[in-house]
PDB file of C-alpha atoms in Angstrom:
ATOM      1  CA  GLY A   1      -0.007   0.005   0.007  1.00  0.00           C
ATOM      2  CA  ALA A   2       2.959   2.371  -0.334  1.00  0.00           C
ATOM      3  CA  ALA A   3       1.178   4.293  -3.110  1.00  0.00           C
ATOM      4  CA  ASN A   4      -1.936   4.925  -1.001  1.00  0.00           C
ATOM      5  CA  LEU A   5      -0.522   7.832   0.974  1.00  0.00           C
ATOM      6  CA  PRO A   6       0.733   9.764  -2.099  1.00  0.00           C
ATOM      7  CA  ARG A   7      -2.633   8.999  -3.748  1.00  0.00           C
ATOM      8  CA  ALA A   8      -4.446  10.526  -0.732  1.00  0.00           C
ATOM      9  CA  ARG A   9      -2.108  13.532  -0.769  1.00  0.00           C
ATOM     10  CA  LYS A  10      -2.984  14.168  -4.429  1.00  0.00           C
ATOM     11  CA  MET A  11      -6.577  14.773  -3.394  1.00  0.00           C
ATOM     12  CA  GLY A  12      -5.321  18.153  -2.362  1.00  0.00           C
ATOM     13  CA  ARG A  13      -6.364  18.002   1.287  1.00  0.00           C
ATOM     14  CA  GLY A  14      -4.611  17.179   4.506  1.00  0.00           C
ATOM     15  CA  VAL A  15      -4.452  13.454   5.179  1.00  0.00           C
ATOM     16  CA  ILE A  16      -4.889  11.578   8.423  1.00  0.00           C
ATOM     17  CA  ILE A  17      -2.849   8.396   9.000  1.00  0.00           C
ATOM     18  CA  SER A  18      -4.817   6.387  11.550  1.00  0.00           C
ATOM     19  CA  PHE A  19      -2.778   3.872  13.519  1.00  0.00           C
ATOM     20  CA  LEU A  20      -2.611   1.877  16.715  1.00  0.00           C
ATOM     21  CA  HIS A  21       0.363   1.291  18.998  1.00  0.00           C
ATOM     22  CA  HIS A  22       0.987  -1.996  17.337  1.00  0.00           C
ATOM     23  CA  GLY A  23       4.219  -3.218  15.776  1.00  0.00           C
ATOM     24  CA  GLN A  24       7.105  -0.844  15.324  1.00  0.00           C
ATOM     25  CA  TYR A  25       4.876   2.175  14.875  1.00  0.00           C
ATOM     26  CA  GLU A  26       7.539   4.794  15.641  1.00  0.00           C
ATOM     27  CA  GLY A  27       9.835   3.196  13.075  1.00  0.00           C
ATOM     28  CA  ALA A  28       6.936   3.056  10.650  1.00  0.00           C
ATOM     29  CA  MET A  29       6.644   6.847  10.794  1.00  0.00           C
ATOM     30  CA  ALA A  30      10.301   7.197   9.914  1.00  0.00           C
ATOM     31  CA  SER A  31       9.826   4.618   7.089  1.00  0.00           C
ATOM     32  CA  ILE A  32       6.929   6.661   5.647  1.00  0.00           C
ATOM     33  CA  ALA A  33       9.122   9.787   5.654  1.00  0.00           C
ATOM     34  CA  HIS A  34      11.891   7.882   3.909  1.00  0.00           C
ATOM     35  CA  ALA A  35       9.657   6.188   1.336  1.00  0.00           C
ATOM     36  CA  GLU A  36       7.337   9.070   0.515  1.00  0.00           C
ATOM     37  CA  ALA A  37       7.718  12.413   2.359  1.00  0.00           C
ATOM     38  CA  PRO A  38       7.887  13.659   5.958  1.00  0.00           C
ATOM     39  CA  ILE A  39       4.677  13.633   7.971  1.00  0.00           C
ATOM     40  CA  HIS A  40       3.369  15.287  11.113  1.00  0.00           C
ATOM     41  CA  ILE A  41       2.738  13.171  14.190  1.00  0.00           C
ATOM     42  CA  ALA A  42       0.306  13.936  17.000  1.00  0.00           C
ATOM     43  CA  ILE A  43       2.250  13.660  20.269  1.00  0.00           C
ATOM     44  CA  SER A  44       0.847  13.881  23.820  1.00  0.00           C
ATOM     45  CA  PRO A  45       2.530  16.346  26.191  1.00  0.00           C
ATOM     46  CA  GLU A  46       3.361  13.458  28.531  1.00  0.00           C
ATOM     47  CA  MET A  47       5.701  12.064  25.886  1.00  0.00           C
ATOM     48  CA  ILE A  48       7.834  15.178  25.487  1.00  0.00           C
ATOM     49  CA  GLY A  49       7.848  16.748  28.954  1.00  0.00           C
ATOM     50  CA  PRO A  50      10.871  16.681  31.238  1.00  0.00           C
ATOM     51  CA  GLU A  51       9.281  13.946  33.388  1.00  0.00           C
ATOM     52  CA  ALA A  52       8.532  11.664  30.387  1.00  0.00           C
ATOM     53  CA  PRO A  53       9.892   8.131  30.816  1.00  0.00           C
ATOM     54  CA  ALA A  54      12.955   7.309  28.672  1.00  0.00           C
ATOM     55  CA  PHE A  55      11.108   4.739  26.565  1.00  0.00           C
ATOM     56  CA  LEU A  56       8.472   7.409  25.546  1.00  0.00           C
ATOM     57  CA  ARG A  57      11.164   9.960  24.753  1.00  0.00           C
ATOM     58  CA  GLN A  58      12.884   7.328  22.616  1.00  0.00           C
ATOM     59  CA  HIS A  59       9.622   6.607  20.755  1.00  0.00           C
ATOM     60  CA  VAL A  60       9.389  10.301  19.933  1.00  0.00           C
ATOM     61  CA  ARG A  61      13.011  10.486  18.719  1.00  0.00           C
ATOM     62  CA  ALA A  62      12.545   7.411  16.521  1.00  0.00           C
ATOM     63  CA  GLY A  63       9.298   8.732  15.046  1.00  0.00           C
ATOM     64  CA  LEU A  64      10.799  12.078  14.105  1.00  0.00           C
ATOM     65  CA  VAL A  65      13.648  10.575  12.016  1.00  0.00           C
ATOM     66  CA  GLY A  66      13.523  11.534   8.369  1.00  0.00           C
ATOM     67  CA  GLY A  67      12.236  15.047   8.910  1.00  0.00           C
ATOM     68  CA  ASN A  68       8.914  14.197  10.530  1.00  0.00           C
ATOM     69  CA  THR A  69       7.399  16.945  12.737  1.00  0.00           C
ATOM     70  CA  GLY A  70       5.897  16.345  16.137  1.00  0.00           C
ATOM     71  CA  VAL A  71       2.702  18.170  16.976  1.00  0.00           C
ATOM     72  CA  ASN A  72       1.940  18.683  20.648  1.00  0.00           C
ATOM     73  CA  VAL A  73      -1.714  17.802  21.113  1.00  0.00           C
ATOM     74  CA  GLY A  74      -1.698  19.676  24.448  1.00  0.00           C
ATOM     75  CA  GLY A  75      -2.550  22.744  22.412  1.00  0.00           C
ATOM     76  CA  GLY A  76      -5.956  21.264  21.498  1.00  0.00           C
ATOM     77  CA  ALA A  77      -7.738  20.246  18.407  1.00  0.00           C
ATOM     78  CA  ASN A  78      -7.184  23.569  16.655  1.00  0.00           C
ATOM     79  CA  ILE A  79      -3.478  22.832  16.324  1.00  0.00           C
ATOM     80  CA  LEU A  80      -4.331  19.569  14.533  1.00  0.00           C
ATOM     81  CA  VAL A  81      -6.913  21.332  12.338  1.00  0.00           C
ATOM     82  CA  GLU A  82      -4.170  23.794  11.334  1.00  0.00           C
ATOM     83  CA  GLN A  83      -1.903  20.931  10.222  1.00  0.00           C
ATOM     84  CA  LEU A  84      -4.605  19.398   8.083  1.00  0.00           C
ATOM     85  CA  THR A  85      -5.873  22.620   6.537  1.00  0.00           C
ATOM     86  CA  ALA A  86      -2.234  23.384   5.626  1.00  0.00           C
ATOM     87  CA  GLY A  87      -2.272  20.119   3.639  1.00  0.00           C
ATOM     88  CA  HIS A  88      -0.007  18.018   5.854  1.00  0.00           C
ATOM     89  CA  ALA A  89      -0.297  14.264   6.485  1.00  0.00           C
ATOM     90  CA  LEU A  90      -0.923  13.849  10.195  1.00  0.00           C
ATOM     91  CA  ALA A  91      -0.534  10.538  12.041  1.00  0.00           C
ATOM     92  CA  ILE A  92      -2.966  10.027  14.903  1.00  0.00           C
ATOM     93  CA  ALA A  93      -3.328   7.014  17.237  1.00  0.00           C
ATOM     94  CA  THR A  94      -6.853   5.888  18.060  1.00  0.00           C
ATOM     95  CA  ASP A  95      -6.023   3.595  20.941  1.00  0.00           C
ATOM     96  CA  VAL A  96      -5.290   6.330  23.469  1.00  0.00           C
ATOM     97  CA  PRO A  97      -7.514   6.776  26.476  1.00  0.00           C
ATOM     98  CA  GLY A  98     -10.532   8.821  25.544  1.00  0.00           C
ATOM     99  CA  LYS A  99     -14.236   9.094  25.983  1.00  0.00           C
ATOM    100  CA  ALA A 100     -15.506   7.643  22.689  1.00  0.00           C
ATOM    101  CA  PRO A 101     -17.134   4.257  23.054  1.00  0.00           C
ATOM    102  CA  VAL A 102     -15.482   1.808  20.609  1.00  0.00           C
ATOM    103  CA  ARG A 103     -15.842  -1.895  20.016  1.00  0.00           C
ATOM    104  CA  PHE A 104     -12.492  -3.556  19.411  1.00  0.00           C
ATOM    105  CA  LEU A 105     -11.671  -7.293  19.343  1.00  0.00           C
ATOM    106  CA  GLY A 106     -15.058  -8.150  20.829  1.00  0.00           C
ATOM    107  CA  LYS A 107     -14.790  -5.771  23.789  1.00  0.00           C
ATOM    108  CA  ASP A 108     -16.312  -2.423  24.579  1.00  0.00           C
ATOM    109  CA  ARG A 109     -13.607   0.157  25.241  1.00  0.00           C
ATOM    110  CA  ARG A 110     -13.060   3.914  25.387  1.00  0.00           C
ATOM    111  CA  GLY A 111     -10.811   5.343  22.728  1.00  0.00           C
ATOM    112  CA  SER A 112     -10.112   8.541  20.948  1.00  0.00           C
ATOM    113  CA  SER A 113     -12.504   9.818  18.331  1.00  0.00           C
ATOM    114  CA  GLY A 114      -9.992  12.535  17.316  1.00  0.00           C
ATOM    115  CA  ALA A 115      -9.046  11.070  13.933  1.00  0.00           C
ATOM    116  CA  ALA A 116     -12.691  10.543  12.923  1.00  0.00           C
ATOM    117  CA  ARG A 117     -13.843  13.989  14.198  1.00  0.00           C
ATOM    118  CA  LEU A 118     -10.984  15.762  12.515  1.00  0.00           C
ATOM    119  CA  ALA A 119     -11.498  13.866   9.254  1.00  0.00           C
ATOM    120  CA  LEU A 120     -15.133  14.839   9.082  1.00  0.00           C
ATOM    121  CA  GLY A 121     -14.567  18.361  10.378  1.00  0.00           C
ATOM    122  CA  VAL A 122     -12.010  19.335   7.713  1.00  0.00           C
ATOM    123  CA  ASN A 123     -12.900  16.678   5.110  1.00  0.00           C
ATOM    124  CA  SER A 124      -9.515  14.995   5.204  1.00  0.00           C
ATOM    125  CA  PRO A 125      -9.115  11.488   3.747  1.00  0.00           C
ATOM    126  CA  ILE A 126      -7.833   8.820   6.114  1.00  0.00           C
ATOM    127  CA  VAL A 127      -5.223   6.171   5.405  1.00  0.00           C
ATOM    128  CA  VAL A 128      -5.231   3.298   7.942  1.00  0.00           C
ATOM    129  CA  MET A 129      -1.754   1.976   8.812  1.00  0.00           C
ATOM    130  CA  THR A 130      -1.557  -1.557  10.141  1.00  0.00           C
ATOM    131  CA  ALA A 131       1.448  -3.551  11.374  1.00  0.00           C
ATOM    132  CA  HIS A 132       2.161  -7.150  10.457  1.00  0.00           C
ATOM    133  CA  MET A 133       4.572  -9.965  11.285  1.00  0.00           C
ATOM    134  CA  GLU A 134       4.979 -12.313   8.341  1.00  0.00           C
ATOM    135  CA  ASN A 135       7.636 -15.036   8.286  1.00  0.00           C
ATOM    136  CA  GLY A 136       9.653 -13.244  10.969  1.00  0.00           C
ATOM    137  CA  THR A 137       9.641  -9.946   9.170  1.00  0.00           C
ATOM    138  CA  ILE A 138       7.875  -6.901  10.566  1.00  0.00           C
ATOM    139  CA  GLY A 139       6.095  -4.750   8.052  1.00  0.00           C
ATOM    140  CA  LEU A 140       3.377  -2.178   7.691  1.00  0.00           C
ATOM    141  CA  LYS A 141       0.583  -1.662   5.272  1.00  0.00           C
ATOM    142  CA  LEU A 142      -1.162   1.552   4.276  1.00  0.00           C
ATOM    143  CA  GLY A 143      -4.824   1.117   3.321  1.00  0.00           C
ATOM    144  CA  GLU A 144      -6.700   2.763   0.525  1.00  0.00           C
ATOM    145  CA  PRO A 145      -7.754   6.381   1.199  1.00  0.00           C
ATOM    146  CA  ILE A 146     -11.089   6.565   3.037  1.00  0.00           C
ATOM    147  CA  GLU A 147     -13.444   9.445   2.333  1.00  0.00           C
ATOM    148  CA  PRO A 148     -14.876  10.638   5.616  1.00  0.00           C
ATOM    149  CA  ARG A 149     -18.056  11.911   4.038  1.00  0.00           C
ATOM    150  CA  ASP A 150     -18.921   8.348   3.065  1.00  0.00           C
ATOM    151  CA  PHE A 151     -19.901   7.795   6.701  1.00  0.00           C
ATOM    152  CA  ALA A 152     -23.039   9.048   8.487  1.00  0.00           C
ATOM    153  CA  ASP A 153     -21.151  10.449  11.424  1.00  0.00           C
ATOM    154  CA  HIS A 154     -17.885  10.228  13.365  1.00  0.00           C
ATOM    155  CA  ASP A 155     -19.081   7.195  15.327  1.00  0.00           C
ATOM    156  CA  ALA A 156     -19.592   5.224  12.087  1.00  0.00           C
ATOM    157  CA  LEU A 157     -16.199   6.327  10.785  1.00  0.00           C
ATOM    158  CA  LEU A 158     -14.492   5.481  14.092  1.00  0.00           C
ATOM    159  CA  GLY A 159     -16.088   2.020  14.001  1.00  0.00           C
ATOM    160  CA  HIS A 160     -14.736   1.492  10.479  1.00  0.00           C
ATOM    161  CA  LEU A 161     -11.234   2.559  11.566  1.00  0.00           C
ATOM    162  CA  MET A 162     -11.263   0.140  14.472  1.00  0.00           C
ATOM    163  CA  ALA A 163     -12.593  -2.740  12.371  1.00  0.00           C
ATOM    164  CA  ALA A 164      -9.756  -2.090   9.865  1.00  0.00           C
ATOM    165  CA  GLN A 165      -7.195  -2.842  12.608  1.00  0.00           C
ATOM    166  CA  GLU A 166      -8.708  -5.978  14.115  1.00  0.00           C
ATOM    167  CA  THR A 167      -7.236  -8.612  11.813  1.00  0.00           C
ATOM    168  CA  ALA A 168      -3.671  -7.151  12.130  1.00  0.00           C
ATOM    169  CA  VAL A 169      -3.832  -7.125  15.917  1.00  0.00           C
ATOM    170  CA  SER A 170      -5.478 -10.534  16.243  1.00  0.00           C
ATOM    171  CA  ASP A 171      -2.920 -12.065  13.818  1.00  0.00           C
ATOM    172  CA  TRP A 172      -0.017 -10.630  15.808  1.00  0.00           C
ATOM    173  CA  PRO A 173      -1.221  -9.832  19.397  1.00  0.00           C
ATOM    174  CA  GLU A 174       2.243  -9.845  20.865  1.00  0.00           C
ATOM    175  CA  GLY A 175       3.068  -6.876  18.650  1.00  0.00           C
ATOM    176  CA  TYR A 176       0.752  -4.654  20.630  1.00  0.00           C
ATOM    177  CA  HIS A 177       2.895  -2.175  22.609  1.00  0.00           C
ATOM    178  CA  HIS A 178       1.867  -1.890  26.301  1.00  0.00           C
ATOM    179  CA  PRO A 179      -1.824  -2.856  25.720  1.00  0.00           C
ATOM    180  CA  THR A 180      -2.592  -2.007  29.380  1.00  0.00           C
ATOM    181  CA  MET A 181      -1.681   1.633  28.685  1.00  0.00           C
ATOM    182  CA  ARG A 182      -4.251   1.786  25.875  1.00  0.00           C
ATOM    183  CA  TRP A 183      -7.897   2.671  25.927  1.00  0.00           C
ATOM    184  CA  GLY A 184      -9.916   4.447  28.596  1.00  0.00           C
ATOM    185  CA  THR A 185     -12.146   2.778  31.188  1.00  0.00           C
ATOM    186  CA  LEU A 186     -15.824   2.275  30.677  1.00  0.00           C
ATOM    187  CA  GLU A 187     -16.580   3.742  34.091  1.00  0.00           C
ATOM    188  CA  GLY A 188     -17.143   7.516  34.196  1.00  0.00           C
TER     189      GLY A 188
END
């Protein structure tokens, strides 16, 4: 699917790369920059602050290789909207604790609806990135561009994004990075 991101960029709008913390996602970001062009990556403030654990700081460093730009989401959704309206490709994880109810691998969870809401709000196509382990080789795949306006609302789009990840995660569950850090709780 290497041609899918350039194909989405040619639509003339900012592009969202939707991913989970599965496989070597930080290296995948650098691979995209090397293979196609640098991208922007949504990064939580906890990953870049002075108290951030070393492993998170290393994830950020690895993801920014190749000219990628980190975007601090602590500034709110408007900062992400600016990146997309400027025509950038923006990688956003969906498996971060949030308030959106999602169904994933047969369980009800709370995830982030940010990618779906942004895509609909600014009409940005989405490319789903999945990680795979095949014959001992780690790889990633970029899906075909998804038109957000093909979905009734952000909940329907979010459900589609989650369903697009299920096979990759169930085929390689041990590739999920710190699964207990992912998703919000159903209480509250």
